[in-house]
Coordinates of C-alpha atoms and ligand atoms in Angstrom, one line a residue:
M1 CA 0.0 0.0 0.0
P2 CA 1.4 3.4 -0.9
Y3 CA -0.5 5.0 2.0
H4 CA -2.7 4.0 4.9
L5 CA -6.2 5.2 5.2
A6 CA -7.0 5.8 8.8
T7 CA -10.6 4.7 9.0
P8 CA -13.1 2.7 6.9
H9 CA -15.2 5.9 6.6
Q10 CA -12.2 7.7 5.1
K11 CA -11.5 4.8 2.9
L12 CA -15.0 4.9 1.5
R13 CA -14.7 8.6 0.9
A14 CA -11.4 8.2 -0.8
M15 CA -12.7 5.4 -3.0
V16 CA -15.6 7.7 -4.1
T17 CA -13.4 10.6 -4.8
N18 CA -10.2 8.9 -6.1
R19 CA -11.4 8.7 -9.6
T20 CA -8.6 10.8 -11.0
L21 CA -5.7 9.1 -9.3
Y22 CA -2.8 7.9 -11.4
W23 CA -0.1 5.7 -10.2
Q24 CA 3.4 5.9 -11.2
Q25 CA 6.1 3.3 -10.9
K26 CA 9.2 4.6 -9.3
G27 CA 12.1 2.2 -9.9
N28 CA 11.1 -1.3 -8.8
Q29 CA 10.4 -0.3 -5.3
S30 CA 7.9 2.3 -4.4
I31 CA 4.8 3.5 -6.2
E32 CA 4.0 7.2 -6.1
K33 CA 0.7 8.8 -6.7
V34 CA 0.6 11.5 -9.5
M35 CA -1.6 14.4 -8.7
E36 CA -3.7 16.5 -11.0
I37 CA -3.0 20.0 -9.8
V38 CA -4.9 23.0 -11.2
H39 CA -3.8 26.5 -10.2
I40 CA -6.0 29.5 -10.6
A41 CA -4.2 32.8 -10.4
A42 CA -3.9 36.3 -11.7
E43 CA -0.1 36.1 -12.5
F44 CA 2.3 33.6 -14.0
A45 CA 5.9 34.4 -14.9
P46 CA 7.0 35.4 -17.5
V47 CA 3.6 35.6 -19.2
A48 CA 1.9 38.0 -16.8
K49 CA 4.1 39.4 -14.1
V50 CA 3.7 42.2 -11.7
G51 CA 5.6 40.8 -8.7
G52 CA 6.5 37.7 -6.8
L53 CA 3.2 35.9 -7.2
A54 CA 4.1 35.3 -10.9
D55 CA 7.5 33.9 -10.0
M56 CA 6.1 31.7 -7.3
L57 CA 3.6 30.1 -9.5
F58 CA 6.1 29.5 -12.3
G59 CA 8.7 28.1 -9.9
L60 CA 6.2 25.8 -8.0
A61 CA 4.5 24.6 -11.2
K62 CA 7.9 23.8 -12.9
A63 CA 9.2 22.0 -9.8
H64 CA 6.0 19.9 -9.6
L65 CA 6.2 19.1 -13.3
E66 CA 9.8 17.9 -12.8
M67 CA 8.5 15.7 -10.0
K68 CA 6.2 14.2 -12.7
Q69 CA 3.0 15.8 -11.4
H70 CA 0.3 17.0 -13.8
V71 CA 0.0 20.7 -13.5
E72 CA -2.2 23.2 -15.2
I73 CA -2.3 27.0 -14.7
I74 CA -5.5 29.0 -15.4
L75 CA -4.9 32.7 -16.1
P76 CA -6.9 35.5 -17.7
K77 CA -6.0 36.2 -21.3
Y78 CA -4.8 39.7 -20.7
A79 CA -4.2 42.0 -23.6
T80 CA -0.7 42.6 -22.2
L81 CA 0.5 39.0 -22.2
N82 CA 4.2 38.5 -22.7
L83 CA 4.1 35.7 -25.3
A84 CA 7.9 35.4 -25.7
E85 CA 8.2 32.0 -23.9
V86 CA 4.7 30.8 -24.8
E87 CA 4.6 27.8 -27.2
D88 CA 1.8 26.1 -29.1
L89 CA -0.8 28.8 -28.3
K90 CA -4.2 27.7 -29.8
L91 CA -7.9 28.3 -29.4
T92 CA -9.4 25.0 -28.0
I93 CA -12.9 25.9 -26.8
P94 CA -14.3 28.8 -28.8
R95 CA -17.3 29.4 -26.6
I96 CA -18.4 28.7 -23.1
D97 CA -21.5 30.7 -22.2
S98 CA -21.4 32.8 -19.0
F99 CA -23.0 35.9 -17.6
F100 CA -22.4 38.7 -15.2
S101 CA -24.7 41.2 -13.7
G102 CA -27.7 40.0 -15.8
K103 CA -25.7 40.2 -19.0
Q104 CA -25.1 37.2 -21.2
C105 CA -21.5 36.8 -22.3
H106 CA -19.1 34.1 -23.3
N107 CA -15.5 33.0 -22.8
S108 CA -13.0 31.3 -25.1
I109 CA -10.4 28.9 -23.9
W110 CA -6.8 29.0 -25.2
K111 CA -4.2 26.4 -24.4
A112 CA -0.4 26.8 -24.5
K113 CA 2.8 25.5 -23.0
V114 CA 5.4 27.5 -21.1
H115 CA 8.6 25.6 -20.4
G116 CA 6.4 22.4 -20.6
I117 CA 3.8 23.7 -18.1
A118 CA 0.2 23.5 -19.4
L119 CA -1.3 27.0 -19.5
T120 CA -5.0 27.7 -20.0
L121 CA -6.0 31.2 -20.9
I122 CA -9.5 32.5 -20.4
E123 CA -10.5 35.1 -22.9
T124 CA -13.6 37.1 -22.0
H125 CA -16.0 38.6 -24.6
D126 CA -19.0 40.7 -25.0
L127 CA -20.1 43.0 -22.1
C128 CA -17.9 40.9 -19.7
N129 CA -14.8 41.7 -21.5
F130 CA -12.7 42.4 -18.4
F131 CA -9.1 41.8 -19.6
K132 CA -8.5 43.9 -22.7
R133 CA -6.8 46.6 -20.6
E134 CA -3.4 48.2 -20.5
S135 CA -2.4 46.6 -17.2
I136 CA -3.2 43.6 -15.0
Y137 CA -4.5 45.5 -12.0
G138 CA -5.4 49.0 -11.0
F139 CA -9.0 49.5 -12.1
A140 CA -12.1 50.4 -10.1
D141 CA -13.8 47.2 -11.2
D142 CA -10.9 44.8 -10.2
T143 CA -13.1 42.8 -7.8
D144 CA -15.7 42.3 -10.6
R145 CA -13.0 41.4 -13.1
F146 CA -11.4 38.7 -10.9
A147 CA -14.6 37.4 -9.4
Y148 CA -15.8 36.8 -13.0
F149 CA -12.5 35.2 -13.8
A150 CA -12.7 32.8 -10.8
K151 CA -16.2 31.8 -11.9
A152 CA -15.1 31.4 -15.5
A153 CA -12.2 29.2 -14.5
L154 CA -14.6 26.8 -12.7
E155 CA -17.0 26.9 -15.7
Y156 CA -14.1 25.9 -17.9
L157 CA -13.2 23.0 -15.5
S158 CA -16.8 21.8 -15.6
F159 CA -17.2 22.2 -19.4
A160 CA -13.9 20.3 -20.0
K161 CA -15.0 17.6 -17.4
K162 CA -11.8 18.1 -15.4
N163 CA -11.6 16.5 -12.0
P164 CA -8.4 17.7 -10.4
D165 CA -7.1 16.3 -7.2
I166 CA -6.1 19.7 -6.0
L167 CA -7.4 23.1 -6.8
H168 CA -4.7 25.6 -5.7
L169 CA -6.0 29.1 -5.5
H170 CA -3.8 32.2 -5.2
D171 CA -4.7 35.4 -3.4
W172 CA -8.0 37.2 -3.4
H173 CA -8.2 37.1 -7.2
A174 CA -8.9 33.4 -7.3
A175 CA -10.2 33.0 -3.7
L176 CA -13.9 33.1 -4.7
A177 CA -13.4 29.8 -6.5
A178 CA -13.2 28.1 -3.1
F179 CA -16.7 29.3 -2.3
L180 CA -18.1 28.4 -5.7
Y181 CA -16.5 25.0 -6.3
E182 CA -18.5 21.9 -5.7
G183 CA -16.4 19.0 -7.0
A184 CA -14.2 16.5 -5.2
A185 CA -10.8 18.3 -5.4
K186 CA -9.2 19.5 -2.2
K187 CA -8.9 23.3 -2.1
V188 CA -5.7 25.0 -1.1
L189 CA -5.5 28.8 -0.9
T190 CA -2.2 30.5 -0.8
I191 CA -2.1 34.0 0.7
H192 CA 0.8 35.8 -1.0
N193 CA 0.0 39.0 0.9
L194 CA -2.6 39.5 3.5
A195 CA -2.6 43.3 2.7
Y196 CA -4.6 42.6 -0.4
E197 CA -8.0 41.2 0.5
G198 CA -10.4 42.0 -2.4
K199 CA -13.1 43.9 -0.6
A200 CA -16.2 44.3 -2.7
P201 CA -19.8 45.5 -2.4
G202 CA -22.2 42.7 -1.3
D203 CA -24.1 42.9 -4.6
L204 CA -21.1 41.3 -6.4
L205 CA -22.6 37.9 -5.3
N206 CA -25.9 38.9 -7.1
K207 CA -23.9 39.9 -10.2
L208 CA -22.5 36.4 -10.2
G209 CA -26.0 34.9 -9.9
L210 CA -25.6 33.8 -6.3
K211 CA -27.8 34.3 -3.3
N212 CA -28.4 37.7 -2.0
T213 CA -26.3 38.7 0.9
S214 CA -27.4 41.1 3.6
K215 CA -23.8 42.2 4.0
E216 CA -23.0 45.6 2.6
M217 CA -19.4 44.5 1.8
I218 CA -17.9 41.1 1.1
N219 CA -14.3 40.1 1.4
L220 CA -13.1 37.7 -1.3
L221 CA -10.0 36.5 0.5
E222 CA -12.1 35.8 3.6
M223 CA -14.5 33.7 1.6
G224 CA -11.5 31.8 0.2
I225 CA -10.1 31.2 3.6
I226 CA -13.4 29.9 5.0
H227 CA -14.2 27.6 2.1
S228 CA -10.7 26.2 1.5
D229 CA -9.5 22.9 3.0
F230 CA -6.2 24.4 3.8
V231 CA -4.6 27.8 3.7
T232 CA -0.9 28.5 3.2
T233 CA 1.2 31.5 3.2
V234 CA 4.7 32.0 1.7
S235 CA 7.0 31.8 4.7
P236 CA 7.0 30.3 8.2
T237 CA 7.8 33.7 9.9
Y238 CA 5.0 35.5 8.1
A239 CA 2.6 32.7 9.1
K240 CA 3.8 33.1 12.7
E241 CA 3.4 36.9 12.5
I242 CA -0.2 36.4 11.3
L243 CA -0.9 34.0 14.1
L244 CA 0.8 35.9 16.9
E245 CA 1.2 39.6 16.0
Y246 CA -1.7 40.6 13.7
T247 CA -4.1 41.2 16.7
N248 CA -6.4 43.6 14.9
H249 CA -6.7 42.1 11.5
P250 CA -10.0 40.3 11.0
L251 CA -8.6 37.7 8.6
A252 CA -5.7 37.0 10.9
L253 CA -8.2 36.5 13.7
L254 CA -10.0 33.9 11.5
L255 CA -6.7 32.1 10.9
Q256 CA -5.9 32.2 14.6
K257 CA -9.1 30.3 15.3
N258 CA -8.0 27.6 12.8
P259 CA -4.3 27.2 13.3
S260 CA -4.3 23.5 12.2
K261 CA -5.5 24.6 8.8
F262 CA -2.8 27.1 8.2
T263 CA 1.0 27.0 7.6
G264 CA 3.8 28.9 6.0
I265 CA 6.0 27.3 3.3
V266 CA 8.9 29.5 2.2
N267 CA 9.0 30.3 -1.5
G268 CA 12.0 29.3 -3.6
I269 CA 13.2 30.7 -6.9
D270 CA 13.5 28.8 -10.2
Y271 CA 17.2 27.9 -10.3
A272 CA 17.2 27.4 -14.1
Y273 CA 15.7 30.8 -14.8
W274 CA 17.7 32.6 -12.1
N275 CA 21.1 31.2 -12.9
P276 CA 24.0 33.6 -13.2
S277 CA 26.1 31.0 -15.1
Q278 CA 23.5 30.5 -17.8
D279 CA 21.3 33.6 -17.8
P280 CA 20.9 34.6 -21.5
L281 CA 20.3 38.2 -20.3
L282 CA 23.8 38.4 -18.8
K283 CA 26.5 39.3 -21.3
F284 CA 29.1 37.9 -18.9
P285 CA 28.0 34.8 -17.0
F286 CA 29.7 33.9 -13.7
S287 CA 29.4 31.4 -10.8
S288 CA 30.5 31.0 -7.2
H289 CA 33.7 29.3 -8.6
D290 CA 34.6 32.1 -11.0
F291 CA 33.7 35.7 -10.3
S292 CA 35.5 37.2 -13.3
G293 CA 32.2 37.5 -15.2
K294 CA 30.7 39.5 -12.4
K295 CA 33.6 42.1 -12.6
K296 CA 33.1 42.3 -16.4
L297 CA 29.3 42.8 -15.8
Q298 CA 30.0 45.6 -13.4
T299 CA 32.1 47.4 -16.1
H300 CA 29.4 46.7 -18.7
L301 CA 26.6 48.0 -16.4
R302 CA 28.6 51.1 -15.5
K303 CA 29.0 51.8 -19.2
T304 CA 25.4 51.0 -20.1
L305 CA 24.0 53.2 -17.3
A306 CA 26.6 56.0 -17.6
L307 CA 28.1 55.5 -14.2
S308 CA 31.7 56.3 -13.6
Q309 CA 34.2 53.5 -14.2
E310 CA 35.6 53.1 -10.7
E311 CA 35.7 50.1 -8.4
R312 CA 33.1 51.2 -5.9
P313 CA 30.4 49.0 -4.3
I314 CA 27.2 48.8 -6.4
V315 CA 24.1 49.2 -4.2
S316 CA 20.7 48.5 -5.7
A317 CA 17.0 47.9 -5.2
I318 CA 14.5 46.4 -7.6
T319 CA 11.0 46.7 -6.2
R320 CA 7.4 47.9 -6.4
L321 CA 7.4 51.3 -4.8
V322 CA 4.6 50.8 -2.3
P323 CA 4.6 51.5 1.4
Q324 CA 5.1 47.8 2.2
K325 CA 8.6 48.0 0.7
G326 CA 9.8 50.9 2.9
P327 CA 10.4 53.4 0.0
H328 CA 11.4 56.1 2.6
L329 CA 14.1 53.7 3.9
I330 CA 15.2 52.9 0.4
K331 CA 15.7 56.6 -0.3
Q332 CA 17.7 57.2 2.9
A333 CA 19.8 54.1 2.2
L334 CA 20.6 55.3 -1.3
W335 CA 21.6 58.8 -0.1
R336 CA 23.9 57.2 2.6
A337 CA 25.4 54.8 0.1
L338 CA 26.2 57.8 -2.2
E339 CA 27.8 59.6 0.7
L340 CA 29.9 56.6 1.5
G341 CA 31.2 56.5 -2.1
G342 CA 28.9 53.8 -3.5
Q343 CA 27.2 53.6 -6.8
C344 CA 23.4 53.2 -6.7
I345 CA 20.7 51.7 -9.0
L346 CA 17.0 51.7 -8.4
I347 CA 14.5 50.0 -10.6
G348 CA 11.1 50.8 -9.0
S349 CA 7.6 50.4 -10.2
P350 CA 5.4 53.1 -8.6
D351 CA 1.8 52.0 -8.1
D352 CA 0.3 55.5 -8.0
E353 CA 0.9 59.1 -9.0
R354 CA 2.2 60.1 -5.5
S355 CA 4.8 57.4 -5.4
F356 CA 5.8 58.2 -9.0
E357 CA 6.3 61.9 -8.1
N358 CA 8.2 61.1 -5.0
F359 CA 10.8 59.2 -6.9
A360 CA 10.7 61.4 -10.0
N361 CA 11.7 64.2 -7.6
L362 CA 14.6 62.2 -6.3
K363 CA 15.7 61.4 -9.9
R364 CA 15.5 65.1 -10.8
A365 CA 17.5 66.1 -7.7
L366 CA 20.3 63.6 -8.7
D367 CA 20.1 64.4 -12.4
G368 CA 23.6 64.5 -13.9
S369 CA 25.2 62.4 -11.2
N370 CA 27.4 59.6 -12.6
S371 CA 26.9 57.6 -9.3
I372 CA 23.2 56.8 -9.5
Y373 CA 20.8 55.5 -12.0
I374 CA 17.0 55.5 -11.4
E375 CA 14.4 53.9 -13.6
L376 CA 10.8 54.2 -12.7
G377 CA 8.9 51.3 -14.2
F378 CA 9.1 47.5 -14.7
N379 CA 12.2 46.3 -16.6
E380 CA 12.9 42.6 -16.4
N381 CA 15.9 42.6 -18.7
L382 CA 17.7 45.4 -16.9
A383 CA 16.8 43.7 -13.5
H384 CA 18.9 40.6 -14.5
L385 CA 21.9 42.8 -15.3
V386 CA 21.5 44.7 -12.1
Y387 CA 21.2 41.6 -9.9
G388 CA 24.3 40.3 -11.7
A389 CA 26.4 43.4 -11.2
S390 CA 25.4 44.4 -7.7
D391 CA 27.4 44.0 -4.5
L392 CA 24.7 45.0 -2.0
F393 CA 20.9 44.7 -2.5
L394 CA 18.4 46.6 -0.4
V395 CA 15.1 45.1 0.9
P396 CA 14.1 47.2 3.9
S397 CA 10.4 46.1 3.9
I398 CA 8.0 47.1 6.6
F399 CA 6.5 43.7 6.2
E400 CA 7.3 41.0 3.7
P401 CA 5.4 37.7 3.3
C402 CA 8.4 36.1 1.6
G403 CA 10.3 38.3 -0.7
L404 CA 12.0 36.9 -3.7
T405 CA 14.4 39.7 -4.6
Q406 CA 16.7 38.9 -1.7
L407 CA 16.8 35.3 -2.9
I408 CA 17.6 36.3 -6.5
A409 CA 20.2 38.8 -5.2
M410 CA 22.0 36.1 -3.2
R411 CA 22.0 33.7 -6.2
Y412 CA 23.7 36.5 -8.2
G413 CA 26.3 37.2 -5.6
A414 CA 24.8 40.4 -4.2
L415 CA 24.5 40.5 -0.4
P416 CA 21.0 41.4 0.7
L417 CA 20.5 44.1 3.3
V418 CA 17.1 43.4 4.8
R419 CA 14.8 44.2 7.6
K420 CA 14.1 41.3 10.0
T421 CA 10.5 40.5 9.0
G422 CA 8.5 37.7 7.3
G423 CA 10.4 35.7 4.7
L424 CA 13.4 38.0 4.9
A425 CA 13.9 36.8 8.5
D426 CA 13.7 33.2 7.2
T427 CA 16.2 33.5 4.4
V428 CA 18.9 36.0 5.4
A429 CA 21.2 35.6 8.5
D430 CA 23.2 38.6 9.6
G431 CA 26.9 38.3 9.0
V432 CA 26.4 35.0 7.3
N433 CA 24.8 35.6 3.9
G434 CA 23.7 39.3 4.2
F435 CA 22.9 42.1 6.6
V436 CA 19.8 42.3 8.8
F437 CA 18.4 45.2 10.8
E438 CA 15.4 45.1 13.1
E439 CA 13.7 48.5 13.6
P440 CA 12.1 50.2 10.5
S441 CA 14.0 53.4 11.3
F442 CA 16.5 55.6 9.5
E443 CA 19.0 54.9 12.3
A444 CA 18.8 51.2 12.0
I445 CA 19.1 51.0 8.2
L446 CA 21.9 53.6 8.1
A447 CA 23.8 51.6 10.7
A448 CA 23.4 48.5 8.6
I449 CA 24.6 50.3 5.5
D450 CA 27.6 51.6 7.4
R451 CA 28.4 48.1 8.6
A452 CA 28.2 46.7 5.1
F453 CA 30.5 49.4 3.7
D454 CA 33.0 48.8 6.5
I455 CA 33.2 45.2 5.6
W456 CA 33.4 45.9 1.9
H457 CA 36.3 48.3 2.4
H458 CA 38.2 46.8 5.3
K459 CA 37.3 43.1 5.7
R460 CA 37.1 41.9 2.1
P461 CA 37.8 38.2 3.0
L462 CA 34.7 38.3 5.2
W463 CA 32.6 39.9 2.4
E464 CA 33.8 37.2 0.0
T465 CA 32.9 34.4 2.5
M466 CA 29.5 35.9 3.0
R467 CA 29.0 36.2 -0.8
L468 CA 29.9 32.5 -1.2
N469 CA 27.5 31.6 1.5
A470 CA 24.8 33.6 -0.2
M471 CA 25.4 32.0 -3.6
Q472 CA 25.8 28.5 -2.3
G473 CA 22.7 28.4 0.0
D474 CA 19.8 26.4 -1.4
H475 CA 16.8 28.6 -2.1
S476 CA 15.6 26.5 -5.0
W477 CA 12.0 25.2 -5.3
K478 CA 13.1 21.6 -4.4
K479 CA 12.2 21.6 -0.7
P480 CA 9.2 23.9 -0.9
A481 CA 7.7 21.9 -3.8
E482 CA 8.1 18.7 -1.8
S483 CA 6.3 20.4 1.2
Y484 CA 3.4 21.4 -1.1
L485 CA 3.2 17.9 -2.5
E486 CA 3.2 16.4 1.0
L487 CA 0.4 18.8 2.0
Y488 CA -1.6 17.9 -1.2
Q489 CA -1.2 14.2 -0.5
K490 CA -2.3 14.5 3.1
L491 CA -5.4 16.4 2.1
R492 CA -6.2 14.1 -0.8
E493 CA -5.9 11.1 1.4
F494 CA -7.9 12.5 4.3
L495 CA -4.9 12.3 6.6
C496 CA -5.4 15.8 7.9
C497 CA -7.4 18.9 8.2
S498 CA -10.9 17.6 7.7
E499 CA -12.4 19.3 10.7
Q500 CA -14.9 22.2 10.2
F501 CA -13.5 25.6 9.8
Q502 CA -14.3 27.8 12.8
T503 CA -15.6 31.3 12.0
Ligands
ADP1 P1 6.4 41.5 -4.5 O1 5.7 40.3 -5.0 O2 5.8 42.0 -3.2 O3 6.4 42.6 -5.5 P2 8.8 39.9 -4.4 O4 10.1 40.2 -3.8 O5 8.1 38.7 -3.9 O6 7.9 41.2 -4.2 O7 8.9 39.7 -6.0 C1 9.3 40.7 -6.8 C2 9.6 40.1 -8.2 O8 9.2 41.2 -9.1 C3 11.0 39.8 -8.4 O9 11.2 38.9 -9.5 C4 11.6 41.2 -8.9 O10 12.8 41.0 -9.6 C5 10.5 41.7 -9.7 N1 10.3 43.1 -9.8 C6 9.8 44.0 -8.9 N2 9.8 45.2 -9.3 C7 10.4 45.2 -10.5 C8 10.7 46.2 -11.5 N3 10.4 47.5 -11.3 N4 11.3 45.8 -12.6 C9 11.7 44.5 -12.8 N5 11.4 43.5 -12.0 C10 10.8 43.9 -10.8

């Protein structure tokens, strides 16, 4: 027996629901179950990427594919899709009827492959055409758009007669599917950031053709939490913070009542995509065994960005410029690094006019300096070069569910300088593979910058040891993907978490 069913009752339930199980011979010894895993999400790298959610989904799906699992990603067919790495894109179901707010409309289903991962794209039409926009998020009707998408994803699964073992939902955009789904799959919801909840007027349920609610407002993430079999978040420390420190957050209180249905699994990064020795976007590859390419990249970057050709530490940040990321701390740290003789690079995506103006002013104030380069916007190609050429990488987040930039920076031999919170606390150890400060204050970050510069200038062997530690640490998807698979298996085999959710 590959697994043991605890009680006859569970056995019966498993027999009823195990209709989609596959069995895979592994060597001559053990037999492993292959899972049908369907993810529903708003982002998927590199096809539709705003931040870490996209990378997480790509990395996890690819790791599970390599572990011989069956994985499918369902994503809206945005007008802004990056099709560069999409293969075999074809229309497979021209019409599935749907509706929203009393209006008849229909969706088309497209299929493709991305690095071998099965991708399903839902194209919306008629009056429900929610995704032909110039960006993924940022519209007044975002909750309508993604609620419609979550419903459309389930309509597709039903139309195509799919019976997955696991329905893995990501963030508030997909959370409503936990509430709407009625099949046998186990539902896992991953919260990538509790700060984004998807609050919507109660009549959204009416628009979806569901029962009236007396509530003035509904919360899509809350509905997802309540109706999922299990909830994960993206690092153990962030999970602990939610359970122990978020004393005023209604959704955290909900998770605190159900601690056995909630855990944190740290994200990894895709080690094939983020690999400084094979990154096609790096003109000069390098590895932990041979840093000569990194030096050449620094020269190349200085030339490309019109920075002076001097051997000075390169300090950078690549981030969304939102309050969570500590933009005021980033600014202070950049000024200090310049004072200390460093060269600085910021690639920041502002999410509103105010944040744009704030950094546009900084850019203007430093105009003409050959020690700093600021780009406001999203630039994946330049990001690779900056990770590759940097010595020090700033992540002073006020809170950080996991954070991927510190992991990428370490892989590319740039020491992260982070605040001790969430996934940053789980992945960076002070004096070992980076620099850690505790308080979200100017004093604390400036002291950390001073320490880093002191080591760079006066204790170079220590810097080099830390850089090796950073590059050689394992932050791949291997272990986290195994943890997700174990969780899926436990859920599927009724070995955990079948108790009622307490509200
Ligand atoms: P979050 O998801 O909160 O934005 P993460 O650290 O989890 O933060 O992931 C950020 C991802 O997005 C990384 O891959 C990072 O390189 C990328 N990224 C963020 N901002 C930019 C930008 N302005 N240009 C290019 N890549 C960016």
